[in-house]
Amino acid sequence: MSRLATYAPHPVVLLIDEIDALVGDTLILVLRQIRSGYDTRPSNYPSTVILCGVRDVYGIAESILTWIR
């Protein structure tokens, strides 16, 4: 992902659909990976990350923002 974001001629948007299907350690692993690259953005990281799901994903996005701050 970082290589793609580095060499892409336009800003990269990462869209993760069905994020709410992940549970437990798998969900935490994905969220940690998203968080770990945030401080290198936008040069080595997607400029936008979209989390989509059927259930309420607002709590997930809120957790990511809390970790980043």
PDB file of N, CA and C in Angstrom:
ATOM      1  N   MET A   1       0.823  -1.179   0.000  1.00  0.00           N
ATOM      2  CA  MET A   1       0.000   0.000   0.000  1.00  0.00           C
ATOM      3  C   MET A   1       0.872   1.250   0.000  1.00  0.00           C
ATOM      4  N   SER A   2       1.928   1.252   0.777  1.00  0.00           N
ATOM      5  CA  SER A   2       2.773   2.448   0.820  1.00  0.00           C
ATOM      6  C   SER A   2       3.463   2.686  -0.515  1.00  0.00           C
ATOM      7  N   ARG A   3       3.862   1.631  -1.194  1.00  0.00           N
ATOM      8  CA  ARG A   3       4.500   1.785  -2.509  1.00  0.00           C
ATOM      9  C   ARG A   3       3.509   2.367  -3.515  1.00  0.00           C
ATOM     10  N   LEU A   4       2.281   1.877  -3.480  1.00  0.00           N
ATOM     11  CA  LEU A   4       1.251   2.400  -4.369  1.00  0.00           C
ATOM     12  C   LEU A   4       1.001   3.879  -4.092  1.00  0.00           C
ATOM     13  N   ALA A   5       0.880   4.240  -2.828  1.00  0.00           N
ATOM     14  CA  ALA A   5       0.630   5.636  -2.463  1.00  0.00           C
ATOM     15  C   ALA A   5       1.811   6.533  -2.825  1.00  0.00           C
ATOM     16  N   THR A   6       3.014   5.995  -2.751  1.00  0.00           N
ATOM     17  CA  THR A   6       4.208   6.777  -3.056  1.00  0.00           C
ATOM     18  C   THR A   6       4.310   7.099  -4.546  1.00  0.00           C
ATOM     19  N   TYR A   7       4.046   6.123  -5.387  1.00  0.00           N
ATOM     20  CA  TYR A   7       4.262   6.285  -6.820  1.00  0.00           C
ATOM     21  C   TYR A   7       3.000   6.613  -7.620  1.00  0.00           C
ATOM     22  N   ALA A   8       1.845   6.608  -6.994  1.00  0.00           N
ATOM     23  CA  ALA A   8       0.599   6.905  -7.712  1.00  0.00           C
ATOM     24  C   ALA A   8       0.591   8.372  -8.151  1.00  0.00           C
ATOM     25  N   PRO A   9       0.153   8.643  -9.373  1.00  0.00           N
ATOM     26  CA  PRO A   9       0.132  10.023  -9.850  1.00  0.00           C
ATOM     27  C   PRO A   9      -0.970  10.863  -9.198  1.00  0.00           C
ATOM     28  N   HIS A  10      -1.945  10.213  -8.582  1.00  0.00           N
ATOM     29  CA  HIS A  10      -3.054  10.898  -7.923  1.00  0.00           C
ATOM     30  C   HIS A  10      -3.182  10.382  -6.491  1.00  0.00           C
ATOM     31  N   PRO A  11      -3.878  11.122  -5.625  1.00  0.00           N
ATOM     32  CA  PRO A  11      -4.084  10.631  -4.259  1.00  0.00           C
ATOM     33  C   PRO A  11      -4.807   9.278  -4.263  1.00  0.00           C
ATOM     34  N   VAL A  12      -4.403   8.407  -3.357  1.00  0.00           N
ATOM     35  CA  VAL A  12      -4.984   7.074  -3.252  1.00  0.00           C
ATOM     36  C   VAL A  12      -6.090   7.082  -2.208  1.00  0.00           C
ATOM     37  N   VAL A  13      -7.213   6.440  -2.559  1.00  0.00           N
ATOM     38  CA  VAL A  13      -8.338   6.283  -1.641  1.00  0.00           C
ATOM     39  C   VAL A  13      -8.470   4.796  -1.336  1.00  0.00           C
ATOM     40  N   LEU A  14      -8.441   4.450  -0.060  1.00  0.00           N
ATOM     41  CA  LEU A  14      -8.609   3.057   0.372  1.00  0.00           C
ATOM     42  C   LEU A  14     -10.035   2.890   0.858  1.00  0.00           C
ATOM     43  N   LEU A  15     -10.787   2.024   0.207  1.00  0.00           N
ATOM     44  CA  LEU A  15     -12.176   1.758   0.579  1.00  0.00           C
ATOM     45  C   LEU A  15     -12.268   0.317   1.062  1.00  0.00           C
ATOM     46  N   ILE A  16     -12.668   0.145   2.304  1.00  0.00           N
ATOM     47  CA  ILE A  16     -12.824  -1.197   2.867  1.00  0.00           C
ATOM     48  C   ILE A  16     -14.307  -1.426   3.099  1.00  0.00           C
ATOM     49  N   ASP A  17     -14.891  -2.292   2.286  1.00  0.00           N
ATOM     50  CA  ASP A  17     -16.309  -2.611   2.405  1.00  0.00           C
ATOM     51  C   ASP A  17     -16.468  -3.814   3.333  1.00  0.00           C
ATOM     52  N   GLU A  18     -17.598  -3.875   3.994  1.00  0.00           N
ATOM     53  CA  GLU A  18     -17.910  -4.966   4.923  1.00  0.00           C
ATOM     54  C   GLU A  18     -16.921  -5.034   6.079  1.00  0.00           C
ATOM     55  N   ILE A  19     -16.432  -3.893   6.530  1.00  0.00           N
ATOM     56  CA  ILE A  19     -15.508  -3.860   7.677  1.00  0.00           C
ATOM     57  C   ILE A  19     -16.167  -4.445   8.918  1.00  0.00           C
ATOM     58  N   ASP A  20     -17.486  -4.336   8.986  1.00  0.00           N
ATOM     59  CA  ASP A  20     -18.203  -4.843  10.158  1.00  0.00           C
ATOM     60  C   ASP A  20     -18.265  -6.366  10.195  1.00  0.00           C
ATOM     61  N   ALA A  21     -17.827  -7.026   9.128  1.00  0.00           N
ATOM     62  CA  ALA A  21     -17.782  -8.491   9.131  1.00  0.00           C
ATOM     63  C   ALA A  21     -16.575  -9.002   9.925  1.00  0.00           C
ATOM     64  N   LEU A  22     -15.591  -8.144  10.140  1.00  0.00           N
ATOM     65  CA  LEU A  22     -14.421  -8.533  10.919  1.00  0.00           C
ATOM     66  C   LEU A  22     -14.747  -8.428  12.403  1.00  0.00           C
ATOM     67  N   VAL A  23     -14.247  -9.361  13.173  1.00  0.00           N
ATOM     68  CA  VAL A  23     -14.498  -9.353  14.616  1.00  0.00           C
ATOM     69  C   VAL A  23     -13.213  -9.668  15.364  1.00  0.00           C
ATOM     70  N   GLY A  24     -13.194  -9.265  16.601  1.00  0.00           N
ATOM     71  CA  GLY A  24     -12.103  -9.637  17.492  1.00  0.00           C
ATOM     72  C   GLY A  24     -10.735  -9.176  17.030  1.00  0.00           C
ATOM     73  N   ASP A  25      -9.770 -10.102  17.117  1.00  0.00           N
ATOM     74  CA  ASP A  25      -8.379  -9.785  16.802  1.00  0.00           C
ATOM     75  C   ASP A  25      -8.172  -9.353  15.355  1.00  0.00           C
ATOM     76  N   THR A  26      -8.972  -9.901  14.442  1.00  0.00           N
ATOM     77  CA  THR A  26      -8.833  -9.533  13.028  1.00  0.00           C
ATOM     78  C   THR A  26      -9.182  -8.061  12.831  1.00  0.00           C
ATOM     79  N   LEU A  27     -10.258  -7.619  13.434  1.00  0.00           N
ATOM     80  CA  LEU A  27     -10.659  -6.215  13.330  1.00  0.00           C
ATOM     81  C   LEU A  27      -9.604  -5.311  13.961  1.00  0.00           C
ATOM     82  N   ILE A  28      -9.121  -5.682  15.115  1.00  0.00           N
ATOM     83  CA  ILE A  28      -8.092  -4.886  15.791  1.00  0.00           C
ATOM     84  C   ILE A  28      -6.834  -4.795  14.938  1.00  0.00           C
ATOM     85  N   LEU A  29      -6.440  -5.910  14.305  1.00  0.00           N
ATOM     86  CA  LEU A  29      -5.258  -5.925  13.445  1.00  0.00           C
ATOM     87  C   LEU A  29      -5.414  -4.945  12.269  1.00  0.00           C
ATOM     88  N   VAL A  30      -6.559  -4.963  11.631  1.00  0.00           N
ATOM     89  CA  VAL A  30      -6.809  -4.058  10.500  1.00  0.00           C
ATOM     90  C   VAL A  30      -6.782  -2.609  10.968  1.00  0.00           C
ATOM     91  N   LEU A  31      -7.443  -2.317  12.073  1.00  0.00           N
ATOM     92  CA  LEU A  31      -7.474  -0.942  12.582  1.00  0.00           C
ATOM     93  C   LEU A  31      -6.090  -0.453  12.988  1.00  0.00           C
ATOM     94  N   ARG A  32      -5.294  -1.331  13.562  1.00  0.00           N
ATOM     95  CA  ARG A  32      -3.926  -0.944  13.937  1.00  0.00           C
ATOM     96  C   ARG A  32      -3.069  -0.646  12.713  1.00  0.00           C
ATOM     97  N   GLN A  33      -3.263  -1.425  11.655  1.00  0.00           N
ATOM     98  CA  GLN A  33      -2.515  -1.170  10.429  1.00  0.00           C
ATOM     99  C   GLN A  33      -2.919   0.157   9.804  1.00  0.00           C
ATOM    100  N   ILE A  34      -4.198   0.460   9.841  1.00  0.00           N
ATOM    101  CA  ILE A  34      -4.667   1.754   9.337  1.00  0.00           C
ATOM    102  C   ILE A  34      -4.045   2.873  10.159  1.00  0.00           C
ATOM    103  N   ARG A  35      -4.070   2.709  11.447  1.00  0.00           N
ATOM    104  CA  ARG A  35      -3.532   3.741  12.340  1.00  0.00           C
ATOM    105  C   ARG A  35      -2.024   3.916  12.180  1.00  0.00           C
ATOM    106  N   SER A  36      -1.306   2.830  11.971  1.00  0.00           N
ATOM    107  CA  SER A  36       0.155   2.905  11.929  1.00  0.00           C
ATOM    108  C   SER A  36       0.671   3.735  10.754  1.00  0.00           C
ATOM    109  N   GLY A  37      -0.056   3.779   9.672  1.00  0.00           N
ATOM    110  CA  GLY A  37       0.407   4.531   8.521  1.00  0.00           C
ATOM    111  C   GLY A  37      -0.087   5.953   8.449  1.00  0.00           C
ATOM    112  N   TYR A  38      -0.982   6.307   9.353  1.00  0.00           N
ATOM    113  CA  TYR A  38      -1.635   7.614   9.256  1.00  0.00           C
ATOM    114  C   TYR A  38      -0.653   8.780   9.327  1.00  0.00           C
ATOM    115  N   ASP A  39       0.351   8.696  10.164  1.00  0.00           N
ATOM    116  CA  ASP A  39       1.272   9.826  10.340  1.00  0.00           C
ATOM    117  C   ASP A  39       2.185  10.048   9.138  1.00  0.00           C
ATOM    118  N   THR A  40       2.274   9.075   8.213  1.00  0.00           N
ATOM    119  CA  THR A  40       3.082   9.245   7.005  1.00  0.00           C
ATOM    120  C   THR A  40       2.264   9.783   5.838  1.00  0.00           C
ATOM    121  N   ARG A  41       1.029  10.024   6.057  1.00  0.00           N
ATOM    122  CA  ARG A  41       0.107  10.456   5.020  1.00  0.00           C
ATOM    123  C   ARG A  41       0.377  11.896   4.653  1.00  0.00           C
ATOM    124  N   PRO A  42       0.227  12.381   3.451  1.00  0.00           N
ATOM    125  CA  PRO A  42      -0.287  11.680   2.282  1.00  0.00           C
ATOM    126  C   PRO A  42       0.791  11.086   1.391  1.00  0.00           C
ATOM    127  N   SER A  43       2.081  11.261   1.706  1.00  0.00           N
ATOM    128  CA  SER A  43       3.117  10.798   0.774  1.00  0.00           C
ATOM    129  C   SER A  43       3.257   9.283   0.709  1.00  0.00           C
ATOM    130  N   ASN A  44       3.125   8.590   1.814  1.00  0.00           N
ATOM    131  CA  ASN A  44       3.320   7.128   1.825  1.00  0.00           C
ATOM    132  C   ASN A  44       2.093   6.372   2.304  1.00  0.00           C
ATOM    133  N   TYR A  45       0.950   6.990   2.198  1.00  0.00           N
ATOM    134  CA  TYR A  45      -0.260   6.399   2.763  1.00  0.00           C
ATOM    135  C   TYR A  45      -1.458   6.933   1.987  1.00  0.00           C
ATOM    136  N   PRO A  46      -2.545   6.171   1.915  1.00  0.00           N
ATOM    137  CA  PRO A  46      -3.723   6.697   1.217  1.00  0.00           C
ATOM    138  C   PRO A  46      -4.171   8.027   1.825  1.00  0.00           C
ATOM    139  N   SER A  47      -4.577   8.944   0.974  1.00  0.00           N
ATOM    140  CA  SER A  47      -5.016  10.243   1.474  1.00  0.00           C
ATOM    141  C   SER A  47      -6.368  10.149   2.160  1.00  0.00           C
ATOM    142  N   THR A  48      -7.147   9.127   1.792  1.00  0.00           N
ATOM    143  CA  THR A  48      -8.469   8.929   2.387  1.00  0.00           C
ATOM    144  C   THR A  48      -8.672   7.446   2.658  1.00  0.00           C
ATOM    145  N   VAL A  49      -9.256   7.139   3.828  1.00  0.00           N
ATOM    146  CA  VAL A  49      -9.624   5.766   4.166  1.00  0.00           C
ATOM    147  C   VAL A  49     -11.124   5.763   4.461  1.00  0.00           C
ATOM    148  N   ILE A  50     -11.853   4.909   3.752  1.00  0.00           N
ATOM    149  CA  ILE A  50     -13.304   4.815   3.926  1.00  0.00           C
ATOM    150  C   ILE A  50     -13.623   3.428   4.468  1.00  0.00           C
ATOM    151  N   LEU A  51     -14.315   3.380   5.603  1.00  0.00           N
ATOM    152  CA  LEU A  51     -14.773   2.124   6.186  1.00  0.00           C
ATOM    153  C   LEU A  51     -16.276   2.022   5.958  1.00  0.00           C
ATOM    154  N   CYS A  52     -16.714   0.980   5.258  1.00  0.00           N
ATOM    155  CA  CYS A  52     -18.130   0.795   4.950  1.00  0.00           C
ATOM    156  C   CYS A  52     -18.633  -0.493   5.584  1.00  0.00           C
ATOM    157  N   GLY A  53     -19.875  -0.477   5.991  1.00  0.00           N
ATOM    158  CA  GLY A  53     -20.476  -1.676   6.544  1.00  0.00           C
ATOM    159  C   GLY A  53     -21.956  -1.509   6.733  1.00  0.00           C
ATOM    160  N   VAL A  54     -22.629  -2.607   6.992  1.00  0.00           N
ATOM    161  CA  VAL A  54     -24.070  -2.585   7.196  1.00  0.00           C
ATOM    162  C   VAL A  54     -24.393  -2.106   8.610  1.00  0.00           C
ATOM    163  N   ARG A  55     -23.610  -2.575   9.556  1.00  0.00           N
ATOM    164  CA  ARG A  55     -23.824  -2.152  10.939  1.00  0.00           C
ATOM    165  C   ARG A  55     -23.240  -0.770  11.159  1.00  0.00           C
ATOM    166  N   ASP A  56     -23.424  -0.238  12.322  1.00  0.00           N
ATOM    167  CA  ASP A  56     -22.930   1.091  12.664  1.00  0.00           C
ATOM    168  C   ASP A  56     -21.412   1.062  12.757  1.00  0.00           C
ATOM    169  N   VAL A  57     -20.744   1.684  11.798  1.00  0.00           N
ATOM    170  CA  VAL A  57     -19.285   1.720  11.810  1.00  0.00           C
ATOM    171  C   VAL A  57     -18.770   3.024  12.409  1.00  0.00           C
ATOM    172  N   TYR A  58     -19.678   3.876  12.845  1.00  0.00           N
ATOM    173  CA  TYR A  58     -19.252   5.144  13.429  1.00  0.00           C
ATOM    174  C   TYR A  58     -18.356   4.900  14.634  1.00  0.00           C
ATOM    175  N   GLY A  59     -18.674   3.916  15.448  1.00  0.00           N
ATOM    176  CA  GLY A  59     -17.849   3.613  16.620  1.00  0.00           C
ATOM    177  C   GLY A  59     -16.447   3.178  16.235  1.00  0.00           C
ATOM    178  N   ILE A  60     -16.329   2.445  15.135  1.00  0.00           N
ATOM    179  CA  ILE A  60     -15.013   2.018  14.658  1.00  0.00           C
ATOM    180  C   ILE A  60     -14.212   3.233  14.212  1.00  0.00           C
ATOM    181  N   ALA A  61     -14.822   4.091  13.415  1.00  0.00           N
ATOM    182  CA  ALA A  61     -14.129   5.291  12.938  1.00  0.00           C
ATOM    183  C   ALA A  61     -13.759   6.193  14.109  1.00  0.00           C
ATOM    184  N   GLU A  62     -14.630   6.292  15.072  1.00  0.00           N
ATOM    185  CA  GLU A  62     -14.356   7.107  16.252  1.00  0.00           C
ATOM    186  C   GLU A  62     -13.164   6.555  17.027  1.00  0.00           C
ATOM    187  N   SER A  63     -13.037   5.231  17.095  1.00  0.00           N
ATOM    188  CA  SER A  63     -11.895   4.613  17.768  1.00  0.00           C
ATOM    189  C   SER A  63     -10.597   4.948  17.062  1.00  0.00           C
ATOM    190  N   ILE A  64     -10.609   4.913  15.730  1.00  0.00           N
ATOM    191  CA  ILE A  64      -9.414   5.244  14.970  1.00  0.00           C
ATOM    192  C   ILE A  64      -9.007   6.690  15.245  1.00  0.00           C
ATOM    193  N   LEU A  65      -9.968   7.589  15.236  1.00  0.00           N
ATOM    194  CA  LEU A  65      -9.648   9.001  15.492  1.00  0.00           C
ATOM    195  C   LEU A  65      -9.094   9.201  16.896  1.00  0.00           C
ATOM    196  N   THR A  66      -9.609   8.452  17.853  1.00  0.00           N
ATOM    197  CA  THR A  66      -9.107   8.548  19.225  1.00  0.00           C
ATOM    198  C   THR A  66      -7.669   8.068  19.291  1.00  0.00           C
ATOM    199  N   TRP A  67      -7.332   6.990  18.586  1.00  0.00           N
ATOM    200  CA  TRP A  67      -5.971   6.462  18.584  1.00  0.00           C
ATOM    201  C   TRP A  67      -5.007   7.450  17.936  1.00  0.00           C
ATOM    202  N   ILE A  68      -5.477   8.114  16.882  1.00  0.00           N
ATOM    203  CA  ILE A  68      -4.621   9.029  16.138  1.00  0.00           C
ATOM    204  C   ILE A  68      -4.288  10.250  16.971  1.00  0.00           C
ATOM    205  N   ARG A  69      -5.252  10.745  17.686  1.00  0.00           N
ATOM    206  CA  ARG A  69      -5.047  11.941  18.501  1.00  0.00           C
ATOM    207  C   ARG A  69      -4.115  11.625  19.606  1.00  0.00           C
TER     208      ARG A  69
END
